[in-house]
Amino acid sequence: MGKEIIDEFRSYRKKMNERLLAQDNKVIKRIFNLDTNTYLDGALPARVKEMLGLVSSMVLRCDDCIRYHLEKCHEFDLSTEELMEVFAIANLVGGTIVVPHTRRALEYWEELNKRE
Amino acid sequence: MGKEIIDEFRSYRKKMNERLLAQDNKVIKRIFNLDTNTYLDGALPARVKEMLGLVSSMVLRCDDCIRYHLEKCHEFDLSTEELMEVFAIANLVGGTIVVPHTRRALEYWEELNKRE
Amino acid sequence: MGKEIIDEFRSYRKKMNERLLAQDNKVIKRIFNLDTNTYLDGALPARVKEMLGLVSSMVLRCDDCIRYHLEKCHEFDLSTEELMEVFAIANLVGGTIVVPHTRRALEYWEELNKRE
Amino acid sequence: MGKEIIDEFRSYRKKMNERLLAQDNKVIKRIFNLDTNTYLDGALPARVKEMLGLVSSMVLRCDDCIRYHLEKCHEFDLSTEELMEVFAIANLVGGTIVVPHTRRALEYWEELNKRE
Amino acid sequence: MGKEIIDEFRSYRKKMNERLLAQDNKVIKRIFNLDTNTYLDGALPARVKEMLGLVSSMVLRCDDCIRYHLEKCHEFDLSTEELMEVFAIANLVGGTIVVPHTRRALEYWEELNKRE
Amino acid sequence: MGKEIIDEFRSYRKKMNERLLAQDNKVIKRIFNLDTNTYLDGALPARVKEMLGLVSSMVLRCDDCIRYHLEKCHEFDLSTEELMEVFAIANLVGGTIVVPHTRRALEYWEELNKRE
C-alpha cells in the first residue's frame, strides 16, 4: 500500500455508491441521506460527531467506514494526538482485535497528511 | 476488481474447502454437510432460504458468505429489485457499517448478471 | 416467564418509543419511520421481509428485535415448521451462541400461539 | 424498572468489581487501571471521551457499559439534546438492533436526571 | 441474584431445549448433536476444549453460553486461578465490553464452588 | 496467495506497530504491553493460552489476529489435528460465517509448515 490507497478508496466508493443509488431503492436512498445529515453541526459540533463516527467504525471493525471518517476528521483538522486518543478508546473498549484496524487506520491517516 | 472476481472467489473457495475436508475432522465435515442441507426446499422454499442466508451474511458482514449466497440467489433468478430489498433490510437492521459490504455485493451481482 | 412476557414487552416498548420520539431528534425519528416502511410489501412480500428481519435479529442476537419480528411473523400466519427453518438458518450461520436466543424465541412464539 | 435501576446497577457493579480484583490477576487489574486512565482529560477533554465511550458501548450493545458512560456523561452535564445526537449516530452506524438499547439508555438517563 | 441462579439457568435451559428438540427440525437436532460431540476428548483433552468454548462465549458475550461452559470447567476441576487467566484473555482480546460478562461469570463460578 | 503471505503479514505488522508506538500514546503502549504479558506461562501454559487467543480471534473473525496466533501455535508445535479441533470449536460456536476465515487460516498454517 502507499499513496494510491486514498485514490482507490475514494474512486471505488464513489463509483459503487452511484450504482447503488441508481437502483432507486427508497430505503437505501434514505439511509444514504440520513448518513449525510446525522454528522452535520447540531447540539454537538460536526467535529465531535466525526470522532463519534470514527470510534464506532473502529469498534465495529469496518475499514472502509474508518477511512471515510478519517477523511472527515482530517478536514476538521484533528491533530494526530487527538486521533490517537480516539484510537486508544477504540482499542480499550473493543479489545486487541481492533489493533489490526488501527494499524491500517494510522497508515491511511499518514497518507492523508502527506498529501497536503 | 472486475470479471475475474467471480473466478477467483470460486476457485479459492473450492481449493481450500477441499484442503479443509482432507483434514478429516468430523465436526468440520458435519458442519459442511449441514450447510448444504439447511438451504434445501422444506417448509420454506430454497429461494427464500437463500435470501435468509444472504441477509444474515450481510448483517454479520462476511463478504465471502455474501458472495456465496449471491450466487445461489442468482441461480434462483432473484430480480435486482428483490435483491435491493434484501440489501435494504440488511442496511437498516445492521446499520451503515453494512454499506461497504453492500457496495461490494452489488458489484459481484452485476458481474454475475453480465456473465449470463 | 410465562403469559406476561408478551404484555411486558409490548408495554415497555411502546412507552419508551414514545419517550424517545418525544425528544424530537430528527435522525431518530427518520430511523423509526424507515423501520416501518422497509417491511411493507414491495418486490418481496411483507411476509418474507419479516422473516428476513427475524433471521437478522437472531444472528445479531437481539432478543427484543427477535420478539418484535416474531409478533409480525405471527400476524402473517407463519407456521411453526416455517419458523423452525428460519431458526435453523440463524443457528447454522450464527453458530451455537444463537441457541440461547432460540430458546427464548420459541418460548415467546408459543406464548403468542396460546393467546389466540 | 424505575428508581431502583440506578442503585442496583451501581451496587452490583461495585460488589463484583471488588471480587474480581480480589482474585489478584495482573492482566485484569491492569485492564481496570487502563479503563480509568483512558477517559481522563488529554488532547481530548474527558467530556468528549465519555461520549466516545458511550457511542462505542451502544454500537457494541452492552447495556452495563452504556449505563456506566451515561453516569459519566451526566456528571459532565451533557444536555439531553447532545445525548440524543450520540444516540442518533449509534443507531445510524449500528442499525435498528441498537434501538432496544437506546430505549433502556433513555430510561436510565431520565432516572439519573430525576435524582438530582 | 444468589444460589438460585444455578437452578434457574439449568431448569430453563433443560425445559426449552426439550421443547426445541420436540419440534423435530433436523438441522437444529444435528447442531445440538454436534454441540455435544465437539467437546469430547480428541487430539485435545475435553478440559482444554471447554476452556476454548468458554473464551469464545466470553468474547461473543453470551451469558448463557458462558454459564454452560463454566459448569463444564467446574466438572473438570479448573482452578479459579486458571479460570482468571481465561477471563484475562477474553477481556484483552474482546475489550472492556467483556467486563460486565466477567462480573456475572465470576458470580456464577463462586455459586458453583459454594455448592460442592 | 502463497509463500509471500507470511512475509507480507510479518513486515506490515512490524512496520505499522513501530509507527503506532512511535506516537507515544500511553494507553496504546500499555495495551501492546499487556498483549505480550497475557500469553506468558502462568496457571495455564502458554501453549494453551495461544489456542485460547486463536479461537477468540476466529469467532471474532479477525484474519490478522488469527495469523498472529497461528504463528505462536506453530512455535509451540501444535499438531494439525489439534489445530483442526480448535477450528471445529470456532466454527461450531461462531457459525458458518467463520468458514471463510478457516479457509484462510488453513492456507496460512500450511505455508508455515512448508517453511520449516
XYZ file of C-alpha atoms in Angstrom:
696
model
C 0.000 0.000 0.000
C 1.007 3.648 -0.255
C -0.217 6.856 -1.847
C -2.707 5.111 -4.060
C -4.821 3.794 -1.138
C -6.548 7.159 -0.875
C -7.462 7.412 -4.553
C -8.538 3.787 -4.780
C -10.781 4.085 -1.751
C -12.370 7.300 -2.980
C -12.970 6.220 -6.558
C -14.374 2.768 -5.734
C -16.629 4.244 -3.061
C -17.897 6.951 -5.428
C -18.462 4.561 -8.329
C -20.348 1.956 -6.340
C -22.400 4.491 -4.361
C -23.620 5.854 -7.689
C -24.513 2.379 -8.906
C -26.305 1.605 -5.643
C -28.329 4.832 -5.778
C -29.099 4.206 -9.471
C -31.112 1.159 -8.377
C -33.603 3.608 -6.948
C -34.458 1.669 -3.777
C -36.163 4.143 -1.427
C -34.824 2.697 1.821
C -31.228 2.673 0.598
C -31.583 6.240 -0.661
C -32.969 7.448 2.656
C -30.222 5.723 4.605
C -27.639 7.476 2.409
C -29.435 10.752 3.007
C -29.540 10.233 6.759
C -25.849 9.356 6.712
C -25.085 12.882 5.500
C -27.494 14.701 7.818
C -26.508 12.893 11.005
C -22.993 14.316 11.029
C -23.922 17.995 10.495
C -23.450 20.581 13.241
C -26.204 20.368 15.848
C -26.174 20.379 19.629
C -22.805 18.684 19.082
C -20.308 20.167 16.627
C -19.662 18.177 13.411
C -16.055 17.713 14.519
C -17.098 15.771 17.611
C -19.663 13.810 15.598
C -16.988 12.648 13.184
C -14.949 11.335 16.096
C -18.060 9.505 17.305
C -18.474 8.006 13.824
C -14.813 7.035 13.769
C -14.746 5.289 17.125
C -17.958 3.418 16.250
C -16.445 2.237 12.965
C -13.337 1.089 14.786
C -15.029 -0.993 17.458
C -17.281 -2.494 14.754
C -14.121 -3.080 12.715
C -15.152 -1.692 9.345
C -12.041 -0.477 7.485
C -13.961 1.420 4.807
C -16.079 3.234 7.388
C -12.891 4.076 9.321
C -11.317 5.574 6.195
C -14.357 7.672 5.484
C -14.377 9.160 8.983
C -10.592 9.641 8.924
C -11.074 11.813 5.833
C -13.678 13.868 7.640
C -11.563 14.150 10.804
C -8.729 15.335 8.587
C -10.961 18.020 7.068
C -11.783 19.156 10.614
C -8.050 19.416 11.419
C -7.966 16.775 14.105
C -4.438 16.556 15.500
C -2.638 13.210 15.477
C -2.573 13.378 19.256
C -6.357 13.713 19.385
C -6.694 10.908 16.864
C -4.516 8.627 18.968
C -6.874 9.176 21.905
C -9.810 8.079 19.766
C -7.753 5.013 18.775
C -6.972 4.356 22.457
C -10.655 4.295 23.427
C -11.489 2.039 20.465
C -8.755 -0.434 21.425
C -9.653 -0.418 25.089
C -13.410 -0.854 24.595
C -13.183 -3.141 21.562
C -10.070 -5.099 22.567
C -6.956 -6.166 20.731
C -8.973 -7.334 17.711
C -9.150 -3.609 16.922
C -5.339 -3.391 16.671
C -5.034 -4.541 13.014
C -7.643 -1.938 12.022
C -5.687 0.653 13.990
C -2.541 -0.177 12.047
C -4.374 0.350 8.762
C -6.053 3.486 10.094
C -2.747 5.067 11.045
C -1.317 4.263 7.609
C -4.288 5.938 5.918
C -4.047 8.927 8.244
C -0.356 9.403 7.483
C -1.093 9.259 3.740
C -3.769 11.934 4.191
C -1.264 14.145 5.982
C 1.444 13.653 3.338
C -0.925 14.778 0.628
C -1.482 18.273 1.944
C -11.827 -5.690 -9.491
C -13.921 -6.842 -12.437
C -14.783 -10.061 -14.251
C -12.121 -12.065 -12.505
C -13.663 -11.600 -9.024
C -16.103 -14.426 -9.733
C -13.493 -16.939 -10.869
C -11.089 -16.029 -8.091
C -13.741 -16.411 -5.445
C -14.933 -19.754 -6.806
C -11.528 -21.326 -7.324
C -10.051 -20.260 -3.969
C -13.176 -21.421 -2.143
C -13.152 -24.779 -3.918
C -9.433 -25.363 -3.397
C -9.421 -24.529 0.295
C -12.688 -26.375 1.041
C -11.057 -29.487 -0.385
C -7.979 -28.983 1.741
C -10.098 -28.396 4.841
C -12.153 -31.540 4.241
C -8.983 -33.517 3.518
C -8.004 -32.972 7.165
C -10.809 -35.346 8.035
C -12.071 -33.540 11.139
C -15.565 -34.911 11.850
C -17.061 -31.702 13.225
C -15.885 -29.628 10.262
C -17.206 -32.245 7.840
C -20.607 -32.320 9.511
C -20.844 -28.533 9.527
C -20.110 -28.536 5.777
C -22.764 -31.177 5.319
C -25.323 -29.270 7.330
C -24.503 -26.155 5.335
C -25.765 -27.902 2.204
C -28.853 -29.486 3.767
C -30.099 -26.391 5.561
C -30.816 -24.495 2.345
C -32.796 -27.247 0.567
C -36.534 -26.906 -0.087
C -38.546 -27.594 3.049
C -41.483 -25.827 4.656
C -39.785 -22.766 3.137
C -38.681 -22.813 -0.493
C -34.907 -22.866 -1.156
C -35.235 -19.473 -2.847
C -36.447 -17.833 0.373
C -33.813 -19.670 2.396
C -31.059 -18.269 0.204
C -32.348 -14.758 0.875
C -32.289 -15.574 4.600
C -28.692 -16.758 4.235
C -27.814 -13.621 2.312
C -29.285 -11.149 4.776
C -27.609 -12.977 7.687
C -24.247 -12.814 5.919
C -24.739 -9.112 5.290
C -25.568 -8.087 8.847
C -22.676 -10.248 10.070
C -20.531 -8.598 7.382
C -18.894 -11.615 5.793
C -18.043 -10.795 2.151
C -17.290 -14.384 1.150
C -20.566 -15.625 2.643
C -22.394 -12.804 0.827
C -20.838 -13.852 -2.484
C -21.813 -17.460 -1.976
C -25.446 -16.576 -1.321
C -25.484 -14.070 -4.198
C -24.505 -16.937 -6.489
C -27.351 -19.025 -5.153
C -29.854 -16.135 -5.373
C -28.721 -15.688 -8.960
C -29.389 -19.349 -9.721
C -32.895 -18.879 -8.291
C -33.443 -15.894 -10.618
C -33.830 -13.276 -7.933
C -34.567 -9.930 -9.582
C -32.315 -6.974 -8.821
C -35.354 -5.240 -7.322
C -35.872 -8.121 -4.908
C -32.168 -8.143 -4.127
C -32.219 -4.432 -3.331
C -34.978 -5.072 -0.774
C -32.793 -7.680 0.930
C -29.972 -5.112 0.910
C -32.338 -2.507 2.393
C -33.263 -4.718 5.343
C -29.603 -5.597 5.949
C -28.598 -1.919 5.977
C -31.495 -0.881 8.193
C -31.062 -3.645 10.769
C -27.255 -3.756 10.639
C -26.617 -0.032 10.135
C -24.337 1.918 7.842
C -21.392 -0.380 8.602
C -23.154 -2.721 6.164
C -22.874 -0.152 3.341
C -19.311 -1.061 2.227
C -20.353 -4.721 2.016
C -23.398 -3.670 0.010
C -21.178 -1.845 -2.481
C -19.085 -4.977 -2.975
C -22.210 -7.162 -3.118
C -23.744 -5.069 -5.894
C -20.513 -5.225 -7.866
C -20.436 -9.004 -7.573
C -24.112 -9.242 -8.511
C -23.610 -7.121 -11.613
C -20.678 -9.325 -12.656
C -22.869 -12.407 -12.236
C -25.511 -10.831 -14.457
C -23.016 -9.840 -17.161
C -21.765 -13.387 -17.398
C -25.020 -14.973 -18.475
C -41.548 -16.274 32.494
C -44.956 -17.021 31.065
C -48.012 -15.189 29.728
C -46.861 -11.838 30.978
C -43.751 -11.725 28.759
C -45.870 -10.566 25.817
C -47.577 -7.728 27.674
C -44.390 -6.600 29.377
C -42.501 -6.488 26.098
C -45.258 -4.606 24.309
C -45.915 -2.032 27.001
C -42.266 -1.221 27.746
C -41.508 -0.949 24.033
C -44.493 1.349 23.444
C -43.777 3.546 26.475
C -40.097 4.043 25.716
C -40.615 4.522 21.961
C -42.976 7.376 22.818
C -40.443 8.918 25.164
C -37.687 8.562 22.561
C -39.782 10.188 19.851
C -40.838 12.948 22.264
C -37.196 14.074 22.310
C -37.768 15.231 18.749
C -34.384 14.194 17.330
C -34.772 14.160 13.544
C -32.404 11.262 12.854
C -34.059 9.007 15.423
C -37.490 9.900 14.052
C -36.469 9.112 10.484
C -34.924 5.789 11.515
C -38.208 4.865 13.231
C -40.054 5.879 10.087
C -37.784 3.853 7.845
C -38.208 0.884 10.165
C -41.903 0.825 9.335
C -41.556 1.415 5.595
C -38.828 -1.147 4.983
C -41.039 -4.099 5.876
C -44.038 -3.161 3.676
C -44.987 -5.197 0.581
C -42.696 -4.430 -2.338
C -40.889 -6.616 -4.847
C -40.774 -9.008 -1.881
C -43.939 -9.703 0.121
C -44.054 -8.324 3.678
C -44.242 -11.906 4.975
C -40.815 -12.735 3.525
C -39.400 -9.420 4.722
C -40.440 -10.202 8.282
C -38.556 -13.496 8.087
C -35.522 -11.562 6.827
C -35.868 -9.181 9.775
C -36.213 -12.127 12.148
C -33.162 -14.031 10.944
C -31.071 -10.832 11.033
C -32.155 -10.155 14.611
C -31.266 -13.718 15.572
C -27.740 -13.769 14.161
C -27.149 -10.332 15.720
C -28.611 -11.746 18.933
C -31.065 -9.021 19.881
C -33.900 -10.561 21.945
C -36.171 -7.523 21.712
C -35.779 -7.330 17.926
C -36.495 -11.070 17.715
C -39.701 -10.625 19.701
C -40.852 -7.808 17.509
C -40.382 -9.833 14.322
C -41.953 -12.916 15.932
C -45.075 -10.825 16.518
C -45.097 -9.787 12.871
C -44.449 -13.354 11.638
C -47.345 -14.440 13.823
C -49.618 -11.852 12.225
C -48.601 -13.230 8.818
C -49.535 -16.754 9.953
C -46.086 -18.274 9.717
C -46.313 -21.949 10.612
C -44.102 -23.289 13.397
C -42.433 -25.527 10.818
C -41.512 -22.491 8.719
C -40.329 -20.678 11.827
C -38.089 -23.595 12.775
C -36.412 -23.354 9.374
C -35.654 -19.682 9.994
C -34.249 -20.711 13.391
C -32.148 -23.414 11.700
C -30.520 -20.940 9.305
C -29.856 -18.498 12.143
C -28.183 -21.196 14.246
C -26.139 -22.546 11.354
C -24.902 -19.164 10.115
C -24.563 -17.552 13.550
C -23.405 -20.621 15.494
C -24.361 -22.073 18.842
C -24.244 -18.679 20.531
C -27.640 -18.212 18.850
C -29.085 -21.206 20.741
C -29.996 -19.328 23.963
C -31.842 -16.714 21.889
C -33.605 -19.533 20.033
C -34.816 -20.976 23.344
C -36.265 -17.615 24.347
C -37.700 -17.097 20.848
C -39.547 -20.416 20.934
C -40.962 -19.608 24.356
C -42.258 -16.259 23.094
C -43.677 -17.885 19.956
C -45.537 -20.487 21.982
C -46.984 -17.751 24.195
C -48.171 -15.897 21.088
C -49.882 -19.055 19.848
C -51.583 -19.759 23.197
C -53.087 -16.307 23.202
C -55.141 -16.697 20.083
C -37.948 -0.847 36.282
C -37.771 2.571 37.889
C -35.728 4.420 40.511
C -34.058 1.305 41.785
C -32.273 0.574 38.466
C -29.558 3.085 39.359
C -28.826 1.662 42.802
C -28.956 -1.930 41.616
C -26.553 -1.245 38.785
C -24.113 0.630 40.993
C -24.083 -1.822 43.893
C -23.800 -4.987 41.774
C -21.026 -3.404 39.691
C -19.130 -2.312 42.802
C -19.515 -5.642 44.588
C -18.428 -7.785 41.663
C -15.561 -5.470 40.636
C -14.189 -5.883 44.151
C -14.499 -9.650 43.957
C -12.821 -9.684 40.522
C -9.923 -7.547 41.716
C -9.605 -9.676 44.866
C -8.593 -12.570 42.606
C -5.371 -10.676 42.032
C -4.969 -11.479 38.315
C -2.452 -8.982 36.942
C -3.983 -8.643 33.477
C -7.470 -7.983 34.824
C -6.088 -5.441 37.295
C -4.195 -3.590 34.570
C -7.232 -3.532 32.286
C -9.256 -1.992 35.127
C -6.498 0.533 35.662
C -6.333 1.434 31.990
C -10.110 1.792 31.949
C -9.816 4.667 34.401
C -6.828 6.371 32.784
C -8.134 6.277 29.213
C -11.027 8.623 29.926
C -9.048 11.362 31.722
C -8.503 14.807 30.142
C -5.797 14.702 27.474
C -5.608 16.104 23.973
C -9.352 15.479 24.064
C -11.416 16.660 27.050
C -12.825 13.922 29.332
C -16.329 15.061 28.363
C -15.754 14.152 24.705
C -14.050 10.900 25.686
C -17.097 9.840 27.686
C -19.271 10.401 24.609
C -16.810 8.252 22.627
C -17.090 5.537 25.280
C -20.875 5.811 25.212
C -21.278 5.523 21.451
C -18.861 2.561 21.376
C -20.857 0.799 24.084
C -24.066 1.431 22.156
C -22.942 0.053 18.800
C -21.426 -2.950 20.628
C -24.719 -3.218 22.509
C -23.515 -3.570 26.078
C -26.218 -2.233 28.449
C -23.973 -2.158 31.510
C -21.250 -0.269 29.638
C -23.889 2.161 28.369
C -25.101 2.810 31.908
C -21.609 3.451 33.150
C -20.912 6.035 30.450
C -24.358 7.616 30.924
C -23.416 8.225 34.559
C -20.192 9.884 33.462
C -21.927 11.955 30.774
C -24.369 13.054 33.439
C -21.528 14.159 35.704
C -20.168 16.199 32.777
C -23.570 17.873 32.354
C -24.322 16.575 28.894
C -27.634 18.006 27.746
C -30.374 15.620 26.638
C -30.170 17.186 23.192
C -26.473 16.351 22.967
C -27.180 12.858 24.250
C -29.834 12.313 21.584
C -27.239 13.138 18.927
C -24.924 10.477 20.330
C -27.896 8.080 20.243
C -28.603 9.085 16.628
C -25.081 8.247 15.480
C -25.164 4.922 17.358
C -28.482 3.957 15.728
C -27.381 5.032 12.262
C -23.985 3.306 12.334
C -25.099 0.278 14.320
C -28.600 -0.114 12.865
C -32.004 -0.760 14.389
C -30.631 -3.516 16.624
C -29.354 -0.601 18.707
C -32.917 0.683 19.250
C -33.785 -1.569 22.234
C -30.567 -0.471 23.960
C -31.484 3.147 23.209
C -34.869 2.681 24.909
C -33.166 1.347 28.029
C -30.494 4.062 27.856
C -33.092 6.830 27.761
C -34.905 5.306 30.726
C -31.670 5.217 32.728
C -30.832 8.772 31.698
C -34.224 10.049 32.799
C -33.798 8.320 36.165
C -30.406 9.997 36.590
C -31.979 13.369 35.883
C -34.861 12.807 38.311
C -32.432 12.046 41.092
C -30.694 15.399 41.163
C -29.039 -12.993 42.417
C -27.606 -15.776 44.535
C -27.920 -19.545 44.954
C -30.955 -19.803 42.761
C -29.144 -18.583 39.594
C -27.739 -22.077 39.053
C -31.069 -23.881 39.337
C -32.908 -21.306 37.250
C -30.352 -21.494 34.466
C -30.338 -25.285 34.437
C -34.082 -25.799 34.541
C -34.956 -23.169 31.917
C -32.232 -24.482 29.609
C -33.414 -28.071 30.011
C -37.093 -27.226 29.539
C -36.608 -25.126 26.425
C -34.049 -27.489 24.853
C -36.665 -30.238 25.133
C -39.307 -28.054 23.536
C -36.908 -27.067 20.739
C -35.977 -30.678 20.015
C -39.653 -31.691 20.148
C -40.183 -29.555 17.041
C -38.221 -32.200 15.181
C -36.258 -29.869 12.888
C -33.354 -31.893 11.509
C -30.840 -29.038 11.330
C -31.480 -27.944 14.902
C -31.208 -31.543 16.110
C -27.897 -32.043 14.328
C -26.481 -28.805 15.693
C -27.413 -29.958 19.205
C -25.751 -33.278 18.498
C -22.596 -31.651 17.195
C -22.534 -29.416 20.242
C -22.059 -32.488 22.427
C -19.538 -34.265 20.204
C -17.279 -31.280 19.603
C -16.221 -31.022 23.240
C -15.307 -34.711 23.777
C -11.682 -35.828 24.266
C -9.791 -35.912 20.976
C -6.375 -34.653 19.948
C -7.120 -32.020 22.583
C -8.405 -33.055 26.013
C -12.026 -32.155 26.837
C -10.758 -29.927 29.640
C -8.917 -27.671 27.174
C -11.865 -27.718 24.782
C -14.167 -26.435 27.498
C -11.812 -23.515 28.086
C -11.884 -22.844 24.336
C -15.693 -22.889 24.445
C -15.669 -20.578 27.451
C -13.350 -17.958 25.991
C -15.321 -17.980 22.718
C -18.572 -17.434 24.618
C -16.996 -14.575 26.534
C -15.666 -12.626 23.567
C -19.027 -13.167 21.810
C -20.678 -12.047 25.030
C -23.288 -14.749 25.510
C -24.067 -15.111 29.242
C -25.948 -18.386 28.882
C -23.140 -19.953 26.854
C -20.648 -18.721 29.458
C -22.650 -20.365 32.243
C -22.816 -23.645 30.402
C -19.049 -23.775 29.883
C -18.416 -22.640 33.468
C -20.372 -25.691 34.626
C -18.238 -27.916 32.434
C -14.986 -26.252 33.557
C -16.125 -26.816 37.120
C -16.690 -30.518 36.423
C -13.132 -30.670 35.060
C -11.818 -29.067 38.293
C -10.467 -25.912 36.742
C -8.846 -23.815 39.444
C -10.003 -20.242 39.972
C -6.500 -19.121 39.037
C -6.746 -20.926 35.691
C -10.226 -19.501 35.174
C -8.983 -15.964 35.796
C -6.416 -16.447 33.030
C -9.177 -17.424 30.621
C -11.060 -14.300 31.757
C -7.917 -12.213 31.189
C -7.541 -13.363 27.585
C -11.244 -12.761 26.915
C -11.048 -9.216 28.309
C -7.848 -8.396 26.457
C -8.966 -9.737 23.072
C -12.617 -8.686 23.379
C -12.097 -5.420 25.263
C -13.800 -3.837 28.244
C -17.253 -4.657 26.890
C -16.462 -8.164 28.172
C -16.099 -6.848 31.752
C -19.827 -6.951 32.669
C -19.992 -10.564 31.452
C -16.887 -11.333 33.517
C -18.588 -9.949 36.634
C -21.578 -12.224 36.072
C -19.299 -15.162 35.212
C -17.353 -14.822 38.454
C -20.591 -14.667 40.439
C -21.823 -17.867 38.782
C -18.477 -19.560 39.342
C -18.472 -18.682 43.027
C -22.003 -20.094 43.371
C -20.850 -23.324 41.719
C -17.985 -23.593 44.191
C -20.212 -22.907 47.228
C -22.494 -25.739 46.225
C -19.950 -28.529 46.496
C -1.582 -16.020 -2.325
C 1.306 -18.340 -1.487
C 4.691 -18.192 0.246
C 4.739 -14.440 0.357
C 1.679 -14.166 2.651
C 3.859 -14.892 5.662
C 6.484 -12.260 4.891
C 3.902 -9.653 3.929
C 1.952 -10.165 7.111
C 5.040 -10.022 9.299
C 6.648 -6.982 7.708
C 3.466 -4.865 7.531
C 2.612 -5.753 11.135
C 6.118 -4.886 12.324
C 6.303 -1.622 10.380
C 2.923 -0.318 11.495
C 3.319 -1.439 15.115
C 6.502 0.638 15.235
C 4.731 3.643 13.765
C 1.843 3.228 16.218
C 4.172 3.015 19.213
C 6.181 5.975 17.921
C 3.087 8.126 18.519
C 3.773 7.644 22.212
C 0.142 7.272 23.347
C 0.257 5.730 26.822
C -2.919 3.680 26.536
C -1.903 2.130 23.220
C 1.559 1.341 24.613
C 0.109 -0.335 27.680
C -2.313 -2.398 25.611
C 0.607 -3.602 23.490
C 2.498 -4.442 26.650
C -0.426 -6.337 28.132
C -0.814 -8.221 24.864
C 2.632 -9.740 25.397
C 2.255 -10.482 29.097
C -1.171 -12.111 28.894
C 0.063 -15.067 26.855
C 3.064 -15.979 29.046
C 3.117 -19.189 31.090
C 1.024 -18.871 34.251
C -1.523 -21.137 35.877
C -2.201 -22.117 32.257
C 0.707 -22.975 29.951
C 1.465 -20.508 27.136
C 0.602 -23.220 24.613
C -2.993 -23.413 25.863
C -3.222 -19.630 26.052
C -2.260 -19.336 22.401
C -5.083 -21.697 21.495
C -7.431 -19.523 23.557
C -6.194 -16.461 21.656
C -6.645 -18.271 18.362
C -10.197 -19.425 18.971
C -11.175 -15.939 20.191
C -9.718 -14.380 17.039
C -11.618 -16.861 14.904
C -15.060 -16.323 16.401
C -14.455 -12.556 16.263
C -13.293 -13.067 12.683
C -10.056 -11.103 12.642
C -7.721 -12.565 9.977
C -4.635 -10.706 11.183
C -5.189 -11.804 14.788
C -5.691 -15.386 13.555
C -2.387 -15.272 11.680
C -0.538 -13.968 14.693
C -1.821 -16.767 16.936
C -1.193 -19.365 14.216
C 2.457 -18.309 14.245
C 2.584 -18.746 18.002
C 0.772 -22.106 17.881
C 3.305 -23.179 15.285
C 6.167 -22.195 17.585
C 4.562 -24.333 20.298
C 4.422 -27.306 17.898
C 0.656 -27.637 17.767
C -0.227 -30.609 15.561
C -2.559 -30.069 12.615
C -5.004 -32.440 14.285
C -5.062 -30.272 17.409
C -5.428 -27.177 15.261
C -8.408 -28.660 13.446
C -10.124 -29.176 16.800
C -9.646 -25.510 17.613
C -11.106 -24.714 14.167
C -14.035 -27.061 14.874
C -14.953 -25.262 18.099
C -14.648 -21.871 16.403
C -16.951 -22.933 13.561
C -19.486 -24.534 15.863
C -19.684 -21.650 18.344
C -19.289 -18.880 15.763
C -21.230 -20.476 12.905
C -20.572 -20.823 9.203
C -19.505 -17.174 8.899
C -16.247 -18.447 10.428
C -15.699 -20.831 7.471
C -14.039 -18.288 5.117
C -11.611 -17.326 7.893
C -10.923 -21.028 8.472
C -10.026 -21.454 4.794
C -7.527 -18.603 5.022
C -6.227 -19.882 8.373
C -5.520 -23.339 6.956
C -3.701 -21.813 3.986
C -1.515 -19.748 6.315
C -0.873 -22.765 8.538
C 0.196 -24.889 5.588
C 2.582 -22.149 4.459
C 4.098 -22.032 7.954
C 4.651 -25.779 7.839
C 6.245 -25.678 4.375
C 8.758 -23.134 5.561
C 10.413 -25.264 8.186
